Short mmCIF file of N, CA and C in Angstrom, two decimals:
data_model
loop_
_atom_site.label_atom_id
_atom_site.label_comp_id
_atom_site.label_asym_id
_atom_site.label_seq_id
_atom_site.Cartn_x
_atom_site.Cartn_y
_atom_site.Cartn_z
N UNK A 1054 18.07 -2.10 -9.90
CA UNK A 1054 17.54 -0.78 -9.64
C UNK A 1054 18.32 -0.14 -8.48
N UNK A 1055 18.58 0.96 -8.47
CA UNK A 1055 18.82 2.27 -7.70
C UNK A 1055 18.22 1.84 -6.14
N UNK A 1056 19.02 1.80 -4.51
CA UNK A 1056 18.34 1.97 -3.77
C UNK A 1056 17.99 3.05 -3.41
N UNK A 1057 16.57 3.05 -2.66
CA UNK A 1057 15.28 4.11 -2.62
C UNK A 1057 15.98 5.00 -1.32
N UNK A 1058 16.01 6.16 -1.32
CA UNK A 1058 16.16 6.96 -0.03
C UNK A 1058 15.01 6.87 0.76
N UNK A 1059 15.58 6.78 1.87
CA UNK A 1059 13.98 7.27 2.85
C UNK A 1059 13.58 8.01 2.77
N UNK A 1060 13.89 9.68 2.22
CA UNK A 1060 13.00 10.36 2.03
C UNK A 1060 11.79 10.01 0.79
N UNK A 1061 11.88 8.72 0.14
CA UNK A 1061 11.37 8.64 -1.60
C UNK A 1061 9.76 8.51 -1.17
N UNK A 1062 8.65 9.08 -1.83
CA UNK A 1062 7.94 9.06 -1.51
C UNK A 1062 6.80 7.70 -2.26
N UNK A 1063 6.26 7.31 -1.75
CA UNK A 1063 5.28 5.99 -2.06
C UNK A 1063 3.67 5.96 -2.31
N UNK A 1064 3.20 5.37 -2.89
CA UNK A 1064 2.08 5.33 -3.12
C UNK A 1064 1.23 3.90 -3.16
N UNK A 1065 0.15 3.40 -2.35
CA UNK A 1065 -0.70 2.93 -2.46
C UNK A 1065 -2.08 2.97 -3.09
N UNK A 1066 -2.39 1.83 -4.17
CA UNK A 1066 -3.48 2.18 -4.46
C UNK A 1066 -4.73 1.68 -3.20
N UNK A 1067 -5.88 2.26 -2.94
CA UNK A 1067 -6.83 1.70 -2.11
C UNK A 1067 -7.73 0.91 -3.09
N UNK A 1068 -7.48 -0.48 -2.98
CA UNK A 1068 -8.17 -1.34 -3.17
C UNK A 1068 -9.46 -2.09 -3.01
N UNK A 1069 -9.32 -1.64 -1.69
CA UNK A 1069 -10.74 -2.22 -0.93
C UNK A 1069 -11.24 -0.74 -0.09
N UNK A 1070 -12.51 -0.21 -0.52
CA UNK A 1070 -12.94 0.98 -0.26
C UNK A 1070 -13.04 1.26 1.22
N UNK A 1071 -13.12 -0.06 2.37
CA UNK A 1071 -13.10 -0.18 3.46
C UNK A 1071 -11.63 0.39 4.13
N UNK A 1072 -10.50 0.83 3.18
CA UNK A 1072 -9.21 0.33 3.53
C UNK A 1072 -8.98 2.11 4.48
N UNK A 1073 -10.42 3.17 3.67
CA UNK A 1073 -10.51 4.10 4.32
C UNK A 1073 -11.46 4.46 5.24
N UNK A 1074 -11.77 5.11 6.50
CA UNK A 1074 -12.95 5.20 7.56
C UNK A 1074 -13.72 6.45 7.38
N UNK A 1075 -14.66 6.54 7.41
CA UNK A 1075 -15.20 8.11 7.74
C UNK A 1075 -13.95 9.26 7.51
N UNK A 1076 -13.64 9.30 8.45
CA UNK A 1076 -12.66 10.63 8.74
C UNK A 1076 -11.99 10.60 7.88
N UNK A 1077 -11.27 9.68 7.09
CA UNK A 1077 -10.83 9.88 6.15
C UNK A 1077 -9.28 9.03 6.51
N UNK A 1078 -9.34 8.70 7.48
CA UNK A 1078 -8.03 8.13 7.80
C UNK A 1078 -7.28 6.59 7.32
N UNK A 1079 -6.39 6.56 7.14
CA UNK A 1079 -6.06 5.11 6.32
C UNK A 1079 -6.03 3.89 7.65
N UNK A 1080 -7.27 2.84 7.19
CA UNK A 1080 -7.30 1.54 7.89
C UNK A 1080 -6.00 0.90 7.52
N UNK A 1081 -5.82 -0.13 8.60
CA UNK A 1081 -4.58 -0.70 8.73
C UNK A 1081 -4.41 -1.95 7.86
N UNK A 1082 -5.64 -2.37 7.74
CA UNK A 1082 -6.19 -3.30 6.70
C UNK A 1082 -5.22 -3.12 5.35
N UNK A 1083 -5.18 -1.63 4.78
CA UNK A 1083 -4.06 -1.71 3.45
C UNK A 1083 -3.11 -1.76 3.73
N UNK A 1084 -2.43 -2.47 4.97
CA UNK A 1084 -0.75 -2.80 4.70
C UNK A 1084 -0.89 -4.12 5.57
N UNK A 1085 -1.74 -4.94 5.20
CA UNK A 1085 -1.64 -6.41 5.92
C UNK A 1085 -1.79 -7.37 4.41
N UNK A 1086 -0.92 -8.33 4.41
CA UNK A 1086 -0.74 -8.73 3.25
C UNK A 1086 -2.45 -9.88 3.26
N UNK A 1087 -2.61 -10.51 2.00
CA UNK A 1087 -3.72 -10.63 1.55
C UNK A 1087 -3.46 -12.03 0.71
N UNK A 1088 -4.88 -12.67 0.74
CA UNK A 1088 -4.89 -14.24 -0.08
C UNK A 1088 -5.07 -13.83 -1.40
N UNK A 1089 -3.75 -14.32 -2.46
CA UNK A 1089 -4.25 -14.10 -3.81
C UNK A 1089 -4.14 -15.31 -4.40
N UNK A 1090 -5.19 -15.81 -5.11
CA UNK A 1090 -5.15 -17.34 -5.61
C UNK A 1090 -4.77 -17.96 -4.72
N UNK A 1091 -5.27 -18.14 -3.57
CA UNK A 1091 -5.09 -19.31 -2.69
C UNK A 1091 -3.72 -19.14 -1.86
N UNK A 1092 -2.84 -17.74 -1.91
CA UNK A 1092 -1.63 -18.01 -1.00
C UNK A 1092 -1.76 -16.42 -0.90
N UNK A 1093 -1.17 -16.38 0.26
CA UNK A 1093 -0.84 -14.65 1.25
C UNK A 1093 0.28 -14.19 0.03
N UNK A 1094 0.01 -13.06 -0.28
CA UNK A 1094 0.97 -12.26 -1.19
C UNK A 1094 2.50 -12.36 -0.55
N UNK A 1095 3.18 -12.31 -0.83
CA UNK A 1095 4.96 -12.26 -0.86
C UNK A 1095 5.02 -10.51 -0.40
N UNK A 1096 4.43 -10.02 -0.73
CA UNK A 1096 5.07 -8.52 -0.33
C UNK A 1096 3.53 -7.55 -0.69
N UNK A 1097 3.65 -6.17 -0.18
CA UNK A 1097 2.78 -5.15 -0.94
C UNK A 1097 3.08 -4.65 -1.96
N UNK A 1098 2.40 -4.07 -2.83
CA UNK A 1098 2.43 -2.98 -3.54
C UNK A 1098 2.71 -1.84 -3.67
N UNK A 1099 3.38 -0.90 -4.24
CA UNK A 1099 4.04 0.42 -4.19
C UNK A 1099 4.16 1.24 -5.10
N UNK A 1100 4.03 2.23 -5.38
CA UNK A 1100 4.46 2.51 -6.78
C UNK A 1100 5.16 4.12 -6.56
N UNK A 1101 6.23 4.84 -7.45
CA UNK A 1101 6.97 6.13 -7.18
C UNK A 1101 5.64 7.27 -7.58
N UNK A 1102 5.06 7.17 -8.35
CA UNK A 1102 3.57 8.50 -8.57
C UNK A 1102 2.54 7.45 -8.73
N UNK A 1103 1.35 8.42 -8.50
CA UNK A 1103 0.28 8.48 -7.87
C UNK A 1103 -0.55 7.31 -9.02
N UNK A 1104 -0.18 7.61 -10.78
CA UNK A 1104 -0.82 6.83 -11.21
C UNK A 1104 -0.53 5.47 -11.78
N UNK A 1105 1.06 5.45 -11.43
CA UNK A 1105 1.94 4.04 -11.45
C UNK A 1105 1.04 2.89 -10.27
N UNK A 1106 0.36 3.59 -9.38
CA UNK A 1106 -0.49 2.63 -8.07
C UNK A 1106 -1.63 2.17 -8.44
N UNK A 1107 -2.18 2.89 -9.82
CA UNK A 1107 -3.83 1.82 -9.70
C UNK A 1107 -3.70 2.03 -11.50
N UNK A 1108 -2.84 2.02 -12.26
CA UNK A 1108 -3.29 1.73 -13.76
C UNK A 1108 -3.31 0.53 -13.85
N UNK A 1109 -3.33 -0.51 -14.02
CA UNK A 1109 -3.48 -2.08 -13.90
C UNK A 1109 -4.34 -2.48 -12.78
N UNK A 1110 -5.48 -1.44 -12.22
CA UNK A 1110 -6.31 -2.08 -11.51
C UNK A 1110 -7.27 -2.20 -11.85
N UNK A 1111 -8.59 -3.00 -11.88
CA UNK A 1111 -9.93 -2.13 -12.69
C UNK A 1111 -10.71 -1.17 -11.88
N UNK A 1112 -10.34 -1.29 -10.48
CA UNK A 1112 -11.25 -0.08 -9.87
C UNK A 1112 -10.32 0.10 -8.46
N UNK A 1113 -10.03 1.76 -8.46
CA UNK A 1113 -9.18 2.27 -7.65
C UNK A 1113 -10.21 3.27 -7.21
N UNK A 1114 -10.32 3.30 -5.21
CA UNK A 1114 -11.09 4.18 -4.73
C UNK A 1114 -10.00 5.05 -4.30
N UNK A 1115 -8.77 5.42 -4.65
CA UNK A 1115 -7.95 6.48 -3.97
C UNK A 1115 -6.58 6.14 -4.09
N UNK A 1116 -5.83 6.98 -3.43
CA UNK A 1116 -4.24 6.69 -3.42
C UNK A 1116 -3.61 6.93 -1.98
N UNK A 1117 -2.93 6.37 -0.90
CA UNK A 1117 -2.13 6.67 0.36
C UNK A 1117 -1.02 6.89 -0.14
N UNK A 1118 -0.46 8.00 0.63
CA UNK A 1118 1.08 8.00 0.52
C UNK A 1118 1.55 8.21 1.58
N UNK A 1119 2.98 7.34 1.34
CA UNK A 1119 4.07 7.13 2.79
C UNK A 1119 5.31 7.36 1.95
N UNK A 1120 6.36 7.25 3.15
CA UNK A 1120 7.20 7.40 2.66
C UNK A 1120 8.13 5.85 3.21
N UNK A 1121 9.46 5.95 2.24
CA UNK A 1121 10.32 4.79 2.30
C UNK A 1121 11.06 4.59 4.14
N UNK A 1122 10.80 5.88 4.56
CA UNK A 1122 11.43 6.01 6.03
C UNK A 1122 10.35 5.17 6.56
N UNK A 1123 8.97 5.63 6.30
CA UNK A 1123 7.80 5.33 7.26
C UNK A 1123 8.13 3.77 7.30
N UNK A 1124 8.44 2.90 5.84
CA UNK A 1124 8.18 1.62 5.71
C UNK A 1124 9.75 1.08 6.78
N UNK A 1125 10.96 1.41 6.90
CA UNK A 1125 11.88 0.85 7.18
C UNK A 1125 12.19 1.41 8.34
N UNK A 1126 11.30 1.88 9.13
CA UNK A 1126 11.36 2.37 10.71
C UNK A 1126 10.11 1.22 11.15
N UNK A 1127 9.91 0.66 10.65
CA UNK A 1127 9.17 -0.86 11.07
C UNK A 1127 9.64 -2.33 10.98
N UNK A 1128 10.60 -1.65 10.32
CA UNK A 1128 11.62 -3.13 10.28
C UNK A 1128 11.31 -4.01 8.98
N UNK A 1129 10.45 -2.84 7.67
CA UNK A 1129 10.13 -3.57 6.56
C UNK A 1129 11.20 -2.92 5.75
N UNK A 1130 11.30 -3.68 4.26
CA UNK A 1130 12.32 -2.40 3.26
C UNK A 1130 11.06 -2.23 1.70
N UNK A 1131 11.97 -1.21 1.03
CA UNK A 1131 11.03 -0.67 -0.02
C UNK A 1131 12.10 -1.21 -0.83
N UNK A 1132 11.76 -1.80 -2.16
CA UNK A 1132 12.38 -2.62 -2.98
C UNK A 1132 12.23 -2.14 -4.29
N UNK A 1133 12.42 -1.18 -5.66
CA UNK A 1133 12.03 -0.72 -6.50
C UNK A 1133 12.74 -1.97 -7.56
N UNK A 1134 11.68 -2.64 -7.67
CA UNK A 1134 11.73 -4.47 -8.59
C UNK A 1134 11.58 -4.16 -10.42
N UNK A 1135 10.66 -3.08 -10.51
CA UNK A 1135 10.47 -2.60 -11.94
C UNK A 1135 10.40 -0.88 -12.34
N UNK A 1136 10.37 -0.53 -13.55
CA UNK A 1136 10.12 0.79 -13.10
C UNK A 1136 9.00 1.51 -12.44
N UNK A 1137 8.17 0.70 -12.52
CA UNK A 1137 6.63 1.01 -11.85
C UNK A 1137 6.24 0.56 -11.31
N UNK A 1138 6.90 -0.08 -10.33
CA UNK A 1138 6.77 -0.87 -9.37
C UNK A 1138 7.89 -0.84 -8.28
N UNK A 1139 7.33 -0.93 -6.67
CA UNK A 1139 8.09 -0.64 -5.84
C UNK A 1139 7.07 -2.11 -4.38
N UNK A 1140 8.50 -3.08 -4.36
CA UNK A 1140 7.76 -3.73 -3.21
C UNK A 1140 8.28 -3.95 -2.08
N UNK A 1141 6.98 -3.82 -0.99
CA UNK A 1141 7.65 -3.45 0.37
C UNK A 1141 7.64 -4.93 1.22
N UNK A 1142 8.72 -5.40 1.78
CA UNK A 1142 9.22 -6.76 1.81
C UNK A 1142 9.38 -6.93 3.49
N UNK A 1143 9.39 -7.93 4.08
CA UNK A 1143 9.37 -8.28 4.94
C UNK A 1143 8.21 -8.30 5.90
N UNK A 1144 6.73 -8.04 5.41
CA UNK A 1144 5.80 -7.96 5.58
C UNK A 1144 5.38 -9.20 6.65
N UNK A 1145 4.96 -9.41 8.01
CA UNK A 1145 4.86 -10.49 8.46
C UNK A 1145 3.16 -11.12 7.92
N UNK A 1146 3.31 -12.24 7.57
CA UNK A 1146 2.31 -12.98 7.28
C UNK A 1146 1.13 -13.18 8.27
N UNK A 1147 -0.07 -12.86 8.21
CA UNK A 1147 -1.22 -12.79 8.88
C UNK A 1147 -1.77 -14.14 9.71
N UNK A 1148 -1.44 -15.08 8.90
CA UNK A 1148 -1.76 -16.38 9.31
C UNK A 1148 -0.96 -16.79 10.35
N UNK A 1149 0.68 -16.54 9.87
CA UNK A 1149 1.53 -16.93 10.91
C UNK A 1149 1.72 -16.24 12.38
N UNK A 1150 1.59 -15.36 11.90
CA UNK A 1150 2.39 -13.91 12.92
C UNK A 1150 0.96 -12.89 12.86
N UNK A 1151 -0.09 -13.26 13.44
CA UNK A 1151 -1.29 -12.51 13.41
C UNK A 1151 -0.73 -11.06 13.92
N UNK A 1152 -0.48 -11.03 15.30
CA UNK A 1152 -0.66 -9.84 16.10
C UNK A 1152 0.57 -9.04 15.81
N UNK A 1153 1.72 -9.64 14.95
CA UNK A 1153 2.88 -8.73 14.74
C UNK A 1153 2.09 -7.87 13.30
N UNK A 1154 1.79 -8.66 12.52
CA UNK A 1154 1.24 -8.52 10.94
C UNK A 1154 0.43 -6.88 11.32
N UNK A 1155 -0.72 -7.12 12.50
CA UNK A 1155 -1.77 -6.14 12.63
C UNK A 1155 -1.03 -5.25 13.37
N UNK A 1156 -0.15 -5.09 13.92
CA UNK A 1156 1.48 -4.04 15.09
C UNK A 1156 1.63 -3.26 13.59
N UNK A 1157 1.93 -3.95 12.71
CA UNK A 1157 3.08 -3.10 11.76
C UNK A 1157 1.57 -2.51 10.91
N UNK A 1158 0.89 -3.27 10.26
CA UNK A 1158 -0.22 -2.65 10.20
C UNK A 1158 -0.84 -1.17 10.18
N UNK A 1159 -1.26 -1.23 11.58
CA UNK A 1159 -1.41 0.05 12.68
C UNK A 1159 -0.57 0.97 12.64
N UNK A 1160 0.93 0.62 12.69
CA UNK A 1160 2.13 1.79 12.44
C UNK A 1160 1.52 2.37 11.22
N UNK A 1161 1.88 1.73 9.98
CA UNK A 1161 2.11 2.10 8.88
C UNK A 1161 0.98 2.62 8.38
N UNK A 1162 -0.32 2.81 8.86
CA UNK A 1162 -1.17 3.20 8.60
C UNK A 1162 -1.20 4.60 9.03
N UNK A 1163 -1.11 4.79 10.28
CA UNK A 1163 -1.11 5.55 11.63
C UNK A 1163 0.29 6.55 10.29
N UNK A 1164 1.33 6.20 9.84
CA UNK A 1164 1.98 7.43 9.35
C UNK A 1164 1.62 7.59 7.60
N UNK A 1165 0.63 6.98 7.16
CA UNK A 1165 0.52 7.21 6.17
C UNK A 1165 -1.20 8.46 5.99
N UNK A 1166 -1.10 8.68 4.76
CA UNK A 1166 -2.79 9.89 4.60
C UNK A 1166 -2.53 9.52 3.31
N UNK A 1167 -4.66 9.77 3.22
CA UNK A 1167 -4.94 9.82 2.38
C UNK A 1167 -4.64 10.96 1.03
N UNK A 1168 -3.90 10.72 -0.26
CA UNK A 1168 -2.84 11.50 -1.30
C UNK A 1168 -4.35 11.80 -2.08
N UNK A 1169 -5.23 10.96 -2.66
CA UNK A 1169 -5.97 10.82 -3.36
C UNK A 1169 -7.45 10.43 -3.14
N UNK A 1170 -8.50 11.44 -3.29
CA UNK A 1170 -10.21 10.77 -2.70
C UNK A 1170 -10.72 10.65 -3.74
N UNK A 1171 -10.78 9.21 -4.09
CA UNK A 1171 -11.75 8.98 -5.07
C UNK A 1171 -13.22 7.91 -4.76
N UNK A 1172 -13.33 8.28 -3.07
CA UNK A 1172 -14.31 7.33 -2.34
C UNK A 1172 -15.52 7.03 -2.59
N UNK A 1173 -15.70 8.39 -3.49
CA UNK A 1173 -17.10 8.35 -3.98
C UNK A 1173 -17.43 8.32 -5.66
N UNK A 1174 -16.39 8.72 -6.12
CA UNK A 1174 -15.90 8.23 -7.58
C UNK A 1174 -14.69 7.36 -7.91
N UNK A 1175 -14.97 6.46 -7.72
CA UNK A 1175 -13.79 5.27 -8.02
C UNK A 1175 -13.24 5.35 -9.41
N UNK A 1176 -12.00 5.38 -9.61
CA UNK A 1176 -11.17 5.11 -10.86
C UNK A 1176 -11.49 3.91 -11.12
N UNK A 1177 -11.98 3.46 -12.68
CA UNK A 1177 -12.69 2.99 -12.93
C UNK A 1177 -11.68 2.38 -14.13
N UNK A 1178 -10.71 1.56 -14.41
CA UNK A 1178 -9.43 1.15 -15.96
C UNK A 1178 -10.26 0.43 -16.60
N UNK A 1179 -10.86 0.58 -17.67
CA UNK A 1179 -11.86 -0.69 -18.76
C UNK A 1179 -10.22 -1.54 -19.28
N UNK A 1180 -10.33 -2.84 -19.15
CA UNK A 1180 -9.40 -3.83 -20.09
C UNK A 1180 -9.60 -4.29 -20.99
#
C-alpha cells in the first residue's frame, strides 16, 4: 500500500462508550492498546472513512477523527495494511511501559474530536 500523508485523515471507531466524557471529549482510554484473547493487541485500529471504522463491529457508540500527523508527532506511524484498514504501530504496551502507554494516550486524545455521536444511539451491525 501507498504511504499515508500526514495530512490523511483517520478514524476511530468508539468501542467502549466510556471512551467518551460528558463534554463530549475523547478519553485517552481509546488509544491505549487492549487484552484481546488473552494478549495486548499489536497495534490500534484505523480506518480512511467514517464507516470503514465500525462495519465489522456489532455495536459502535461513535467515530474520533485524527489525523496521520496527530499519530506520528508522537513517535507512532499510520500503516494502511488493507484497503479498510489502517494500523497505528508502535503503540507502547500498557503492561510494560504503563506511564509512557497513558503520555501518548493523553496526546492523542487531547488532538483528536469527536467525528460521529452515536452515544445515545449506538450503531448497532446484526451478523
Amino acid at each position: 500500500m501507498d504511504k499515508l500523508s500526514d495530512d490523511t485523515i483517520l478514524y476511530r471507531a468508539i468501542t467502549k462508550k466510556k471512551w467518551i466524557d460528558p463534554d463530549k471529549a475523547v478519553d485517552a482510554e481509546a488509544f491505549i492498546l487492549r487484552i484481546k484473547r488473552g494478549n495486548y493487541e499489536e497495534a490500534l485500529s484505523a480506518a480512511l472513512e467514517p464507516e470503514q471504522s465500525y462495519n465489522r463491529l456489532s455495536k459502535c457508540w461513535g467515530v474520533i477523527r485524527f489525523t496521520v500527523r496527530d499519530v506520528r508527532e508522537l513517535g507512532l506511524d499510520a500503516i494502511q495494511d488493507k484497503p479498510d484498514h489502517v494500523s497505528i504501530i508502535n503503540v507502547p504496551n500498557p503492561e510494560t511501559h504503563e506511564k509512557e502507554a497513558t503520555d501518548i494516550g493523553t496526546k492523542l486524545a487531547k488532538k483528536s474530536r469527536l467525528f460521529l455521536d452515536r452515544l445515545n444511539n449506538p450503531i448497532i451491525n446484526k451478523k
